[in-house]
mmCIF file of C-alpha atoms and ligand atoms in Angstrom:
data_model
loop_
_atom_site.group_PDB
_atom_site.id
_atom_site.type_symbol
_atom_site.label_atom_id
_atom_site.label_comp_id
_atom_site.label_asym_id
_atom_site.label_seq_id
_atom_site.Cartn_x
_atom_site.Cartn_y
_atom_site.Cartn_z
ATOM 1 C CA MET A 1 -2.215 87.323 30.273
ATOM 2 C CA ASN A 2 -5.579 88.956 30.735
ATOM 3 C CA SER A 3 -7.048 92.395 30.382
ATOM 4 C CA ASN A 4 -5.004 93.463 33.413
ATOM 5 C CA SER A 5 -2.033 93.536 31.078
ATOM 6 C CA LEU A 6 -3.317 96.783 29.599
ATOM 7 C CA THR A 7 -2.919 98.556 32.895
ATOM 8 C CA ARG A 8 0.572 97.141 33.329
ATOM 9 C CA ARG A 9 1.435 98.057 29.767
ATOM 10 C CA GLU A 10 0.308 101.591 30.299
ATOM 11 C CA MET A 11 2.291 101.743 33.521
ATOM 12 C CA ILE A 12 5.524 100.842 31.773
ATOM 13 C CA GLY A 13 4.807 102.965 28.724
ATOM 14 C CA ILE A 14 4.500 100.248 26.070
ATOM 15 C CA GLY A 15 1.601 102.052 24.467
ATOM 16 C CA THR A 16 3.874 104.984 23.831
ATOM 17 C CA GLY A 17 6.541 102.756 22.370
ATOM 18 C CA ILE A 18 9.120 103.066 25.100
ATOM 19 C CA ALA A 19 10.045 99.463 25.829
ATOM 20 C CA ILE A 20 9.621 95.883 24.764
ATOM 21 C CA THR A 21 8.511 93.278 27.221
ATOM 22 C CA GLY A 22 9.159 89.811 28.527
ATOM 23 C CA LEU A 23 7.227 87.771 31.030
ATOM 24 C CA SER A 24 8.196 86.924 34.580
ATOM 25 C CA SER A 25 7.535 83.396 35.864
ATOM 26 C CA ALA A 26 4.292 84.767 37.295
ATOM 27 C CA GLY A 27 3.310 85.919 33.807
ATOM 28 C CA ASN A 28 3.839 89.587 34.541
ATOM 29 C CA LEU A 29 5.282 91.922 31.978
ATOM 30 C CA ILE A 30 8.838 93.028 32.564
ATOM 31 C CA ALA A 31 9.818 96.366 31.129
ATOM 32 C CA GLY A 32 12.894 96.201 28.924
ATOM 33 C CA ALA A 33 13.177 92.383 29.041
ATOM 34 C CA ALA A 34 13.588 90.338 25.884
ATOM 35 C CA ASP A 35 10.422 89.275 24.090
ATOM 36 C CA PRO A 36 9.688 85.606 24.893
ATOM 37 C CA LEU A 37 9.151 84.879 21.173
ATOM 38 C CA GLY A 38 12.353 86.557 20.088
ATOM 39 C CA LYS A 39 10.948 89.720 18.554
ATOM 40 C CA ASP A 40 12.751 93.048 18.701
ATOM 41 C CA LEU A 41 9.667 95.223 18.300
ATOM 42 C CA ILE A 42 7.855 98.078 19.964
ATOM 43 C CA PHE A 43 4.704 96.355 21.184
ATOM 44 C CA ARG A 44 1.576 98.459 20.810
ATOM 45 C CA THR A 45 -0.382 95.695 22.580
ATOM 46 C CA THR A 46 0.954 92.452 24.012
ATOM 47 C CA ASP A 47 -2.294 90.488 24.327
ATOM 48 C CA PRO A 48 -2.804 89.954 21.458
ATOM 49 C CA ARG A 49 0.637 90.585 20.062
ATOM 50 C CA ASN A 50 0.855 93.711 17.924
ATOM 51 C CA GLY A 51 4.263 95.216 17.420
ATOM 52 C CA GLU A 52 6.344 97.151 14.916
ATOM 53 C CA PRO A 53 10.115 97.723 14.743
ATOM 54 C CA SER A 54 11.740 101.108 15.228
ATOM 55 C CA LEU A 55 12.015 102.715 11.799
ATOM 56 C CA GLU A 56 15.779 102.837 12.091
ATOM 57 C CA LYS A 57 15.915 99.043 12.470
ATOM 58 C CA LEU A 58 13.240 98.535 9.833
ATOM 59 C CA ILE A 59 15.278 99.888 6.935
ATOM 60 C CA GLN A 60 18.573 98.209 7.797
ATOM 61 C CA SER A 61 18.097 95.644 5.015
ATOM 62 C CA TRP A 62 15.891 95.016 1.968
ATOM 63 C CA LEU A 63 14.819 91.659 3.403
ATOM 64 C CA THR A 64 13.381 92.203 6.855
ATOM 65 C CA PRO A 65 14.751 89.770 9.469
ATOM 66 C CA VAL A 66 11.923 87.949 11.260
ATOM 67 C CA LYS A 67 12.785 89.599 14.580
ATOM 68 C CA HIS A 68 12.149 93.010 13.007
ATOM 69 C CA PHE A 69 9.047 91.987 11.048
ATOM 70 C CA TYR A 70 5.860 93.554 12.420
ATOM 71 C CA VAL A 71 3.215 91.318 13.998
ATOM 72 C CA ARG A 72 -0.500 92.011 13.689
ATOM 73 C CA SER A 73 -2.723 89.480 15.463
ATOM 74 C CA HIS A 74 -6.302 89.722 16.662
ATOM 75 C CA ALA A 75 -6.026 86.869 19.196
ATOM 76 C CA PRO A 76 -3.307 84.776 20.851
ATOM 77 C CA ASN A 77 -1.246 82.528 18.567
ATOM 78 C CA PRO A 78 -3.075 79.180 18.305
ATOM 79 C CA LYS A 79 -1.052 76.091 19.181
ATOM 80 C CA ILE A 80 -1.092 73.799 16.155
ATOM 81 C CA ASP A 81 0.386 70.302 15.924
ATOM 82 C CA SER A 82 1.936 70.195 12.446
ATOM 83 C CA GLU A 83 1.815 66.346 12.453
ATOM 84 C CA LYS A 84 -1.960 66.406 12.789
ATOM 85 C CA PHE A 85 -2.528 69.515 10.693
ATOM 86 C CA VAL A 86 -4.781 69.266 7.638
ATOM 87 C CA LEU A 87 -5.866 71.990 5.264
ATOM 88 C CA SER A 88 -9.434 71.594 4.076
ATOM 89 C CA VAL A 89 -10.381 72.743 0.562
ATOM 90 C CA GLU A 90 -14.116 72.745 -0.032
ATOM 91 C CA GLY A 91 -17.118 74.639 -1.409
ATOM 92 C CA HIS A 92 -17.664 75.142 -5.107
ATOM 93 C CA VAL A 93 -15.264 72.376 -6.187
ATOM 94 C CA ARG A 94 -15.743 68.961 -7.809
ATOM 95 C CA ASN A 95 -13.217 67.306 -5.524
ATOM 96 C CA PRO A 96 -13.165 68.593 -1.894
ATOM 97 C CA ILE A 97 -9.830 67.634 -0.338
ATOM 98 C CA LYS A 98 -7.981 67.585 2.939
ATOM 99 C CA LEU A 99 -4.232 68.013 2.623
ATOM 100 C CA SER A 100 -1.564 67.324 5.232
ATOM 101 C CA LEU A 101 1.684 69.287 5.068
ATOM 102 C CA LYS A 102 3.331 66.211 3.498
ATOM 103 C CA GLN A 103 0.688 66.098 0.773
ATOM 104 C CA LEU A 104 1.083 69.806 0.118
ATOM 105 C CA ALA A 105 4.818 69.239 -0.244
ATOM 106 C CA GLN A 106 4.173 67.189 -3.399
ATOM 107 C CA LEU A 107 3.199 70.415 -5.180
ATOM 108 C CA LYS A 108 5.779 72.576 -6.933
ATOM 109 C CA ARG A 109 7.526 74.842 -4.416
ATOM 110 C CA ARG A 110 7.419 78.566 -5.190
ATOM 111 C CA ASN A 111 9.599 81.309 -3.732
ATOM 112 C CA VAL A 112 8.380 84.879 -3.858
ATOM 113 C CA THR A 113 9.755 88.010 -2.243
ATOM 114 C CA ALA A 114 6.946 90.380 -1.335
ATOM 115 C CA THR A 115 6.221 93.161 1.092
ATOM 116 C CA LEU A 116 3.450 92.710 3.598
ATOM 117 C CA THR A 117 1.854 95.817 5.062
ATOM 118 C CA CYS A 118 -1.025 96.430 7.381
ATOM 119 C CA ALA A 119 -3.849 98.646 6.087
ATOM 120 C CA GLY A 120 -3.441 100.530 9.385
ATOM 121 C CA ASN A 121 0.219 101.409 8.799
ATOM 122 C CA ARG A 122 0.742 105.138 9.654
ATOM 123 C CA ARG A 123 -2.658 105.193 11.403
ATOM 124 C CA THR A 124 -1.449 107.554 14.166
ATOM 125 C CA GLU A 125 -1.150 110.393 11.622
ATOM 126 C CA PHE A 126 -4.957 110.477 11.335
ATOM 127 C CA ASN A 127 -5.113 111.437 15.019
ATOM 128 C CA GLN A 128 -3.879 114.939 14.124
ATOM 129 C CA GLU A 129 -7.298 115.517 12.537
ATOM 130 C CA SER A 130 -9.479 113.418 14.833
ATOM 131 C CA SER A 131 -8.515 110.399 16.876
ATOM 132 C CA VAL A 132 -8.960 106.889 15.491
ATOM 133 C CA GLY A 133 -9.176 103.673 17.482
ATOM 134 C CA GLY A 134 -7.328 100.444 16.738
ATOM 135 C CA VAL A 135 -3.670 99.545 17.080
ATOM 136 C CA GLN A 136 -1.724 102.799 17.122
ATOM 137 C CA TRP A 137 0.694 102.066 14.293
ATOM 138 C CA GLU A 138 3.393 104.467 13.263
ATOM 139 C CA ALA A 139 5.121 103.688 9.951
ATOM 140 C CA GLY A 140 6.605 100.299 10.907
ATOM 141 C CA ALA A 141 3.671 97.979 10.152
ATOM 142 C CA ILE A 142 5.449 96.796 7.015
ATOM 143 C CA GLY A 143 8.151 94.282 6.149
ATOM 144 C CA ASN A 144 9.671 92.581 3.123
ATOM 145 C CA ALA A 145 10.317 88.837 3.231
ATOM 146 C CA GLN A 146 11.037 85.849 1.071
ATOM 147 C CA TRP A 147 8.014 83.577 1.264
ATOM 148 C CA SER A 148 8.199 79.945 0.260
ATOM 149 C CA GLY A 149 5.298 77.580 -0.293
ATOM 150 C CA TYR A 150 2.787 76.653 -2.957
ATOM 151 C CA ALA A 151 0.667 78.517 -5.500
ATOM 152 C CA LEU A 152 -2.957 78.674 -4.365
ATOM 153 C CA GLY A 153 -3.935 77.996 -7.998
ATOM 154 C CA ASP A 154 -2.125 74.614 -7.901
ATOM 155 C CA VAL A 155 -4.135 73.568 -4.832
ATOM 156 C CA LEU A 156 -7.383 74.753 -6.430
ATOM 157 C CA LYS A 157 -6.598 72.799 -9.595
ATOM 158 C CA LYS A 158 -6.366 69.636 -7.478
ATOM 159 C CA ALA A 159 -9.785 70.419 -6.002
ATOM 160 C CA GLU A 160 -11.200 71.171 -9.488
ATOM 161 C CA VAL A 161 -12.991 74.499 -9.245
ATOM 162 C CA LEU A 162 -16.526 74.455 -10.676
ATOM 163 C CA GLU A 163 -18.119 76.909 -13.101
ATOM 164 C CA GLY A 164 -19.541 79.958 -11.308
ATOM 165 C CA ALA A 165 -16.765 80.247 -8.680
ATOM 166 C CA ARG A 166 -16.052 83.918 -7.974
ATOM 167 C CA HIS A 167 -14.185 84.167 -4.643
ATOM 168 C CA VAL A 168 -11.843 82.049 -2.547
ATOM 169 C CA TRP A 169 -12.280 82.298 1.215
ATOM 170 C CA PHE A 170 -9.491 81.754 3.734
ATOM 171 C CA GLU A 171 -10.143 80.869 7.358
ATOM 172 C CA GLY A 172 -7.597 80.901 10.177
ATOM 173 C CA LEU A 173 -7.403 78.566 13.180
ATOM 174 C CA ASP A 174 -7.255 81.399 15.689
ATOM 175 C CA GLU A 175 -10.097 82.134 18.090
ATOM 176 C CA ILE A 176 -11.055 85.776 18.300
ATOM 177 C CA GLN A 177 -13.471 86.903 20.984
ATOM 178 C CA ARG A 178 -15.859 89.374 19.340
ATOM 179 C CA LYS A 179 -18.743 90.531 21.478
ATOM 180 C CA GLU A 180 -20.510 87.300 22.522
ATOM 181 C CA ALA A 181 -18.989 85.083 19.815
ATOM 182 C CA VAL A 182 -15.653 83.433 19.133
ATOM 183 C CA ILE A 183 -14.714 83.674 15.452
ATOM 184 C CA PRO A 184 -11.676 82.869 13.322
ATOM 185 C CA PHE A 185 -9.902 85.525 11.301
ATOM 186 C CA GLY A 186 -10.837 85.201 7.631
ATOM 187 C CA GLY A 187 -11.147 86.877 4.295
ATOM 188 C CA SER A 188 -11.263 86.170 0.605
ATOM 189 C CA VAL A 189 -9.737 87.083 -2.740
ATOM 190 C CA PRO A 190 -11.376 87.173 -6.171
ATOM 191 C CA ILE A 191 -11.043 83.910 -8.117
ATOM 192 C CA GLU A 192 -8.982 85.641 -10.828
ATOM 193 C CA LYS A 193 -6.352 86.623 -8.250
ATOM 194 C CA ALA A 194 -6.466 83.158 -6.662
ATOM 195 C CA MET A 195 -5.800 81.391 -9.984
ATOM 196 C CA GLN A 196 -3.096 83.779 -11.272
ATOM 197 C CA ASP A 197 0.089 81.911 -12.124
ATOM 198 C CA GLY A 198 3.559 82.945 -13.328
ATOM 199 C CA ASP A 199 6.705 83.892 -11.414
ATOM 200 C CA THR A 200 4.558 85.558 -8.776
ATOM 201 C CA PRO A 201 1.370 83.562 -8.237
ATOM 202 C CA GLY A 202 -1.662 85.657 -7.276
ATOM 203 C CA ALA A 203 -1.724 84.011 -3.838
ATOM 204 C CA LEU A 204 0.541 81.573 -2.027
ATOM 205 C CA LEU A 205 0.157 79.062 0.755
ATOM 206 C CA VAL A 206 3.346 79.648 2.651
ATOM 207 C CA ASP A 207 5.190 77.481 5.170
ATOM 208 C CA ARG A 208 8.581 79.248 5.199
ATOM 209 C CA MET A 209 9.661 82.849 5.734
ATOM 210 C CA ASN A 210 13.219 83.998 4.946
ATOM 211 C CA GLY A 211 14.333 80.366 4.674
ATOM 212 C CA GLU A 212 12.975 79.278 8.081
ATOM 213 C CA PRO A 213 9.719 77.539 8.996
ATOM 214 C CA LEU A 214 7.063 80.153 9.778
ATOM 215 C CA SER A 215 7.203 81.271 13.392
ATOM 216 C CA PRO A 216 4.054 81.065 15.577
ATOM 217 C CA ASP A 217 3.625 84.866 15.288
ATOM 218 C CA HIS A 218 3.529 84.678 11.478
ATOM 219 C CA GLY A 219 1.100 81.773 11.080
ATOM 220 C CA TYR A 220 2.876 78.447 11.719
ATOM 221 C CA PRO A 221 2.462 75.995 10.102
ATOM 222 C CA LEU A 222 0.697 77.536 7.062
ATOM 223 C CA ARG A 223 -0.566 80.949 5.983
ATOM 224 C CA THR A 224 -1.598 82.718 2.826
ATOM 225 C CA VAL A 225 0.485 85.490 1.336
ATOM 226 C CA VAL A 226 -1.302 87.598 -1.252
ATOM 227 C CA PRO A 227 1.255 89.822 -3.012
ATOM 228 C CA GLY A 228 -0.123 93.310 -3.691
ATOM 229 C CA TYR A 229 -2.998 93.113 -1.193
ATOM 230 C CA ILE A 230 -3.261 94.584 2.310
ATOM 231 C CA GLY A 231 -1.892 92.293 5.030
ATOM 232 C CA ALA A 232 -5.392 91.362 6.238
ATOM 233 C CA ARG A 233 -5.866 89.203 3.143
ATOM 234 C CA SER A 234 -2.816 87.106 4.035
ATOM 235 C CA VAL A 235 -4.531 84.849 6.564
ATOM 236 C CA LYS A 236 -2.266 83.251 9.174
ATOM 237 C CA TRP A 237 -2.720 79.762 10.704
ATOM 238 C CA LEU A 238 -4.727 78.812 7.631
ATOM 239 C CA GLY A 239 -7.080 75.871 8.230
ATOM 240 C CA ARG A 240 -9.783 76.090 5.588
ATOM 241 C CA ILE A 241 -10.224 77.281 2.028
ATOM 242 C CA VAL A 242 -13.736 77.624 0.610
ATOM 243 C CA VAL A 243 -14.476 78.324 -3.050
ATOM 244 C CA SER A 244 -17.683 80.323 -3.446
ATOM 245 C CA ASP A 245 -19.757 82.510 -5.732
ATOM 246 C CA LYS A 246 -19.665 85.262 -3.025
ATOM 247 C CA PRO A 247 -17.017 87.116 -1.023
ATOM 248 C CA SER A 248 -16.289 85.710 2.448
ATOM 249 C CA PRO A 249 -18.927 86.528 5.095
ATOM 250 C CA ASN A 250 -16.164 86.631 7.737
ATOM 251 C CA HIS A 251 -16.233 89.872 9.758
ATOM 252 C CA TYR A 252 -12.723 90.858 8.623
ATOM 253 C CA LEU A 253 -13.815 90.960 4.999
ATOM 254 C CA ALA A 254 -17.533 91.725 5.227
ATOM 255 C CA ASN A 255 -17.239 94.581 7.761
ATOM 256 C CA ALA A 256 -13.763 95.476 8.921
ATOM 257 C CA TYR A 257 -11.003 96.669 6.566
ATOM 258 C CA LYS A 258 -13.206 99.081 4.661
ATOM 259 C CA LEU A 259 -12.848 102.833 4.171
ATOM 260 C CA VAL A 260 -15.765 104.394 6.038
ATOM 261 C CA LYS A 261 -16.282 107.985 7.116
ATOM 262 C CA ASN A 262 -18.320 106.881 10.104
ATOM 263 C CA THR A 263 -19.526 103.602 11.509
ATOM 264 C CA ASP A 264 -23.242 103.791 10.597
ATOM 265 C CA PRO A 265 -24.556 100.545 9.075
ATOM 266 C CA ILE A 266 -25.143 102.243 5.718
ATOM 267 C CA ASP A 267 -21.481 103.248 5.474
ATOM 268 C CA TRP A 268 -20.353 99.653 6.033
ATOM 269 C CA THR A 269 -22.787 98.320 3.443
ATOM 270 C CA GLU A 270 -21.870 100.910 0.836
ATOM 271 C CA ALA A 271 -18.131 100.419 1.172
ATOM 272 C CA GLY A 272 -16.336 97.535 -0.531
ATOM 273 C CA PRO A 273 -13.550 95.511 1.075
ATOM 274 C CA ILE A 274 -10.021 96.826 0.598
ATOM 275 C CA TYR A 275 -7.877 94.464 -1.454
ATOM 276 C CA ARG A 276 -4.902 96.106 -3.194
ATOM 277 C CA TYR A 277 -2.730 98.526 -1.254
ATOM 278 C CA PRO A 278 -1.845 101.937 -2.733
ATOM 279 C CA ILE A 279 1.682 103.386 -2.952
ATOM 280 C CA ASN A 280 3.036 104.470 0.433
ATOM 281 C CA GLY A 281 6.285 105.513 2.032
ATOM 282 C CA ALA A 282 8.036 106.914 5.067
ATOM 283 C CA ILE A 283 11.182 108.662 6.201
ATOM 284 C CA ALA A 284 12.838 106.307 8.673
ATOM 285 C CA THR A 285 15.948 108.229 9.665
ATOM 286 C CA PRO A 286 16.570 110.630 11.257
ATOM 287 C CA ALA A 287 14.099 109.514 13.900
ATOM 288 C CA LEU A 288 11.251 111.675 15.066
ATOM 289 C CA ASP A 289 12.356 114.401 17.499
ATOM 290 C CA THR A 290 16.016 114.293 16.429
ATOM 291 C CA LYS A 291 17.531 117.766 16.570
ATOM 292 C CA VAL A 292 19.454 118.594 13.404
ATOM 293 C CA SER A 293 21.961 121.317 12.561
ATOM 294 C CA ALA A 294 21.435 123.674 9.652
ATOM 295 C CA GLY A 295 23.185 122.314 6.545
ATOM 296 C CA ALA A 296 23.127 118.862 4.966
ATOM 297 C CA VAL A 297 21.116 116.104 6.651
ATOM 298 C CA ASP A 298 21.304 112.422 5.690
ATOM 299 C CA ILE A 299 17.910 110.808 5.403
ATOM 300 C CA ALA A 300 16.672 107.357 4.418
ATOM 301 C CA GLY A 301 13.429 105.446 4.216
ATOM 302 C CA TYR A 302 11.178 103.215 2.169
ATOM 303 C CA VAL A 303 8.567 103.511 -0.562
ATOM 304 C CA LEU A 304 6.139 100.718 -1.358
ATOM 305 C CA PRO A 305 4.810 100.977 -4.920
ATOM 306 C CA THR A 306 1.124 100.199 -5.603
ATOM 307 C CA GLY A 307 0.419 96.473 -5.330
ATOM 308 C CA ARG A 308 -0.038 95.940 -9.070
ATOM 309 C CA PRO A 309 1.935 93.554 -11.286
ATOM 310 C CA ASN A 310 5.196 94.955 -12.730
ATOM 311 C CA THR A 311 4.951 98.151 -10.704
ATOM 312 C CA THR A 312 8.057 99.769 -9.245
ATOM 313 C CA ALA A 313 8.894 103.146 -7.716
ATOM 314 C CA GLU A 314 9.596 105.727 -10.393
ATOM 315 C CA ARG A 315 10.351 108.944 -8.498
ATOM 316 C CA ILE A 316 10.977 109.472 -4.817
ATOM 317 C CA GLU A 317 11.127 113.132 -3.860
ATOM 318 C CA LEU A 318 11.960 115.170 -0.789
ATOM 319 C CA SER A 319 11.356 118.731 0.243
ATOM 320 C CA SER A 320 12.666 120.750 3.175
ATOM 321 C CA ASP A 321 10.820 123.974 2.225
ATOM 322 C CA ASN A 322 7.234 122.829 2.664
ATOM 323 C CA GLY A 323 6.851 121.593 -0.905
ATOM 324 C CA ALA A 324 8.172 124.710 -2.715
ATOM 325 C CA THR A 325 11.029 122.684 -4.235
ATOM 326 C CA TRP A 326 11.689 118.932 -4.465
ATOM 327 C CA GLN A 327 14.807 116.843 -4.976
ATOM 328 C CA ALA A 328 15.029 113.215 -6.066
ATOM 329 C CA ALA A 329 16.188 110.575 -3.592
ATOM 330 C CA ARG A 330 18.593 107.816 -4.654
ATOM 331 C CA MET A 331 16.987 104.391 -4.824
ATOM 332 C CA ILE A 332 19.148 101.688 -3.281
ATOM 333 C CA GLY A 333 19.010 97.913 -3.440
ATOM 334 C CA LYS A 334 16.527 96.095 -5.582
ATOM 335 C CA ALA A 335 13.463 97.352 -7.450
ATOM 336 C CA SER A 336 10.986 94.517 -7.681
ATOM 337 C CA GLU A 337 7.206 94.231 -8.150
ATOM 338 C CA TYR A 338 5.252 93.836 -4.891
ATOM 339 C CA CYS A 339 8.352 94.867 -2.917
ATOM 340 C CA TRP A 340 9.333 98.035 -1.174
ATOM 341 C CA GLN A 341 12.100 100.276 -2.474
ATOM 342 C CA LEU A 342 14.676 101.534 -0.016
ATOM 343 C CA TRP A 343 16.140 104.986 -0.662
ATOM 344 C CA LYS A 344 18.654 107.485 0.679
ATOM 345 C CA SER A 345 19.301 111.161 0.285
ATOM 346 C CA ARG A 346 21.117 114.158 1.662
ATOM 347 C CA ILE A 347 19.033 117.288 1.960
ATOM 348 C CA ARG A 348 19.873 120.846 2.938
ATOM 349 C CA VAL A 349 17.886 122.288 5.817
ATOM 350 C CA THR A 350 17.830 125.841 7.158
ATOM 351 C CA THR A 351 16.546 127.354 10.374
ATOM 352 C CA ASP A 352 13.347 128.050 8.406
ATOM 353 C CA SER A 353 12.788 124.318 7.712
ATOM 354 C CA LYS A 354 9.971 122.925 9.799
ATOM 355 C CA ALA A 355 9.778 119.450 8.269
ATOM 356 C CA ILE A 356 11.261 117.141 5.680
ATOM 357 C CA ILE A 357 8.538 115.861 3.373
ATOM 358 C CA LEU A 358 8.495 112.679 1.289
ATOM 359 C CA ARG A 359 6.327 111.959 -1.717
ATOM 360 C CA ALA A 360 6.629 109.267 -4.393
ATOM 361 C CA PHE A 361 5.304 108.152 -7.770
ATOM 362 C CA ASP A 362 5.218 104.648 -9.270
ATOM 363 C CA SER A 363 5.207 103.121 -12.738
ATOM 364 C CA SER A 364 1.472 102.377 -12.725
ATOM 365 C CA GLY A 365 0.471 105.991 -12.087
ATOM 366 C CA GLY A 366 0.231 105.701 -8.304
ATOM 367 C CA PHE A 367 1.309 108.688 -6.210
ATOM 368 C CA MET A 368 1.290 109.715 -2.578
ATOM 369 C CA PRO A 369 -1.250 112.548 -2.327
ATOM 370 C CA GLN A 370 -0.714 115.706 -0.274
ATOM 371 C CA ARG A 371 -3.442 114.580 2.107
ATOM 372 C CA VAL A 372 -6.021 111.817 2.326
ATOM 373 C CA PRO A 373 -9.549 112.078 3.712
ATOM 374 C CA TRP A 374 -9.874 110.964 7.322
ATOM 375 C CA ASN A 375 -11.599 107.598 7.754
ATOM 376 C CA ALA A 376 -13.071 106.103 10.905
ATOM 377 C CA LYS A 377 -10.807 103.037 11.014
ATOM 378 C CA GLY A 378 -7.602 104.825 10.086
ATOM 379 C CA TYR A 379 -6.737 102.783 7.003
ATOM 380 C CA LEU A 380 -4.516 103.532 4.007
ATOM 381 C CA GLN A 381 -2.787 106.644 5.300
ATOM 382 C CA ASN A 382 -0.490 107.309 2.339
ATOM 383 C CA SER A 383 -0.290 111.088 2.210
ATOM 384 C CA TRP A 384 3.054 112.907 1.930
ATOM 385 C CA PHE A 385 5.125 111.754 4.890
ATOM 386 C CA ARG A 386 6.173 114.698 7.059
ATOM 387 C CA LEU A 387 9.073 114.424 9.454
ATOM 388 C CA PRO A 388 8.940 117.460 11.721
ATOM 389 C CA ILE A 389 12.436 118.779 12.475
ATOM 390 C CA SER A 390 13.866 121.352 14.804
ATOM 391 C CA VAL A 391 16.919 122.941 13.228
ATOM 392 C CA GLN A 392 19.556 124.585 15.409
HETATM 393 N N1 LIG B 401 -4.549 85.968 10.108
HETATM 394 C C1 LIG B 401 -5.114 85.506 11.230
HETATM 395 N N2 LIG B 401 -5.490 84.213 11.269
HETATM 396 N N3 LIG B 401 -5.328 86.301 12.314
HETATM 397 C C2 LIG B 401 -4.968 87.635 12.293
HETATM 398 O O1 LIG B 401 -5.157 88.324 13.295
HETATM 399 N N4 LIG B 401 -4.052 89.480 10.957
HETATM 400 C C3 LIG B 401 -3.995 89.982 9.582
HETATM 401 C C4 LIG B 401 -3.196 89.034 8.705
HETATM 402 N N5 LIG B 401 -3.590 87.683 8.897
HETATM 403 C C5 LIG B 401 -4.393 88.155 11.097
HETATM 404 C C6 LIG B 401 -4.178 87.258 10.028
HETATM 405 C C7 LIG B 401 -3.453 91.308 9.447
HETATM 406 S S1 LIG B 401 -4.512 92.574 9.768
HETATM 407 C C8 LIG B 401 -2.195 91.527 8.973
HETATM 408 S S2 LIG B 401 -1.665 93.093 8.657
HETATM 409 C C9 LIG B 401 -1.271 90.426 8.714
HETATM 410 O O2 LIG B 401 -1.839 89.169 9.045
HETATM 411 C C10 LIG B 401 -0.005 90.595 9.526
HETATM 412 O O3 LIG B 401 0.860 89.543 9.299
HETATM 413 P P1 LIG B 401 2.132 89.352 10.239
HETATM 414 O O4 LIG B 401 1.676 89.360 11.651
HETATM 415 O O5 LIG B 401 2.749 88.073 9.792
HETATM 416 O O6 LIG B 401 3.051 90.534 9.958
#
């Protein structure tokens, strides 16, 4: 596909979330056809692949099936031969190493369930104030999966980290065209996070998702998963790890994924990279634009507590009278650190109700604020979630 795909996409309404696409033998997009890589998503762009599930499908289960797990990619999926694949670990280490998948498999296998979410989840809500560029995510750029692989700390121990190490860089094998250059996606995490051990290691090198080998969309054959951090720190198609005394100079850590009011150079320099995600949540059903009758309405959704250790959702509240009164929602399924909490409720609406509003609080003091300041890249929209309703 080439840039022509945008025109075709617009023609068939993908940008507005109407259909999913497949490819004809000539490589053209076909409205309504199955996705060639098996996803059941609303594609916001198809080249590269950026898609989110409908919210109704998203909350069907605590563990998100791969076909309903959002995809956020900056370039086409690289084709990687797992037989020839080696992960390079270098930089501020005594023992630089190259590890094949077989060599990695000698390390202790870890299984962690964690939610991954894009910093741009709910970006479209910023457009009400002033429009923001980037992938136009609604509230589906989030998913909860079981990740299986190795603790980053175990790999770093093999490489013997030297005194003075402060950050661990990750570099992907994808090729992203940025202006005149082709760059990989990359980022870094502080050394303390990288070395954290326990039931949930601070960062994982993952080769399996929900019991299956990673799919090409999610980073086959190896990716990082950093529980508690925005999705951008979980680098897919991981090829290189560098231990350093500085944060990664890669564009996606040094410039992008920062909260800036405008895009002047001084704003970029002053702002730090986003690491941990704050609490967030959304009402998933009823869907937007559903007409409801006055009386009791069943609603359901998710809340993701702040990405801190041992943090879970404490109160999930709903209002149908513009915040005058609130009622608690019932949490369902598991409560687990670094994982979303699904919830349900039944709320009374009247012909005066204009919206159902969600807010939530977590056990580390995190809360969804009434509103958040607009930022130029549309990141971390975690204000009260408003579902406009028309009551008959
Ligand atoms: N890693 C590489 N190599 N290339 C990418 O484009 N996108 C990042 C991150 N890792 C990205 C990447 C972003 S912004 C997010 S939100 C997550 O991957 C999305 O992971 P997923 O596509 O598996 O849901």
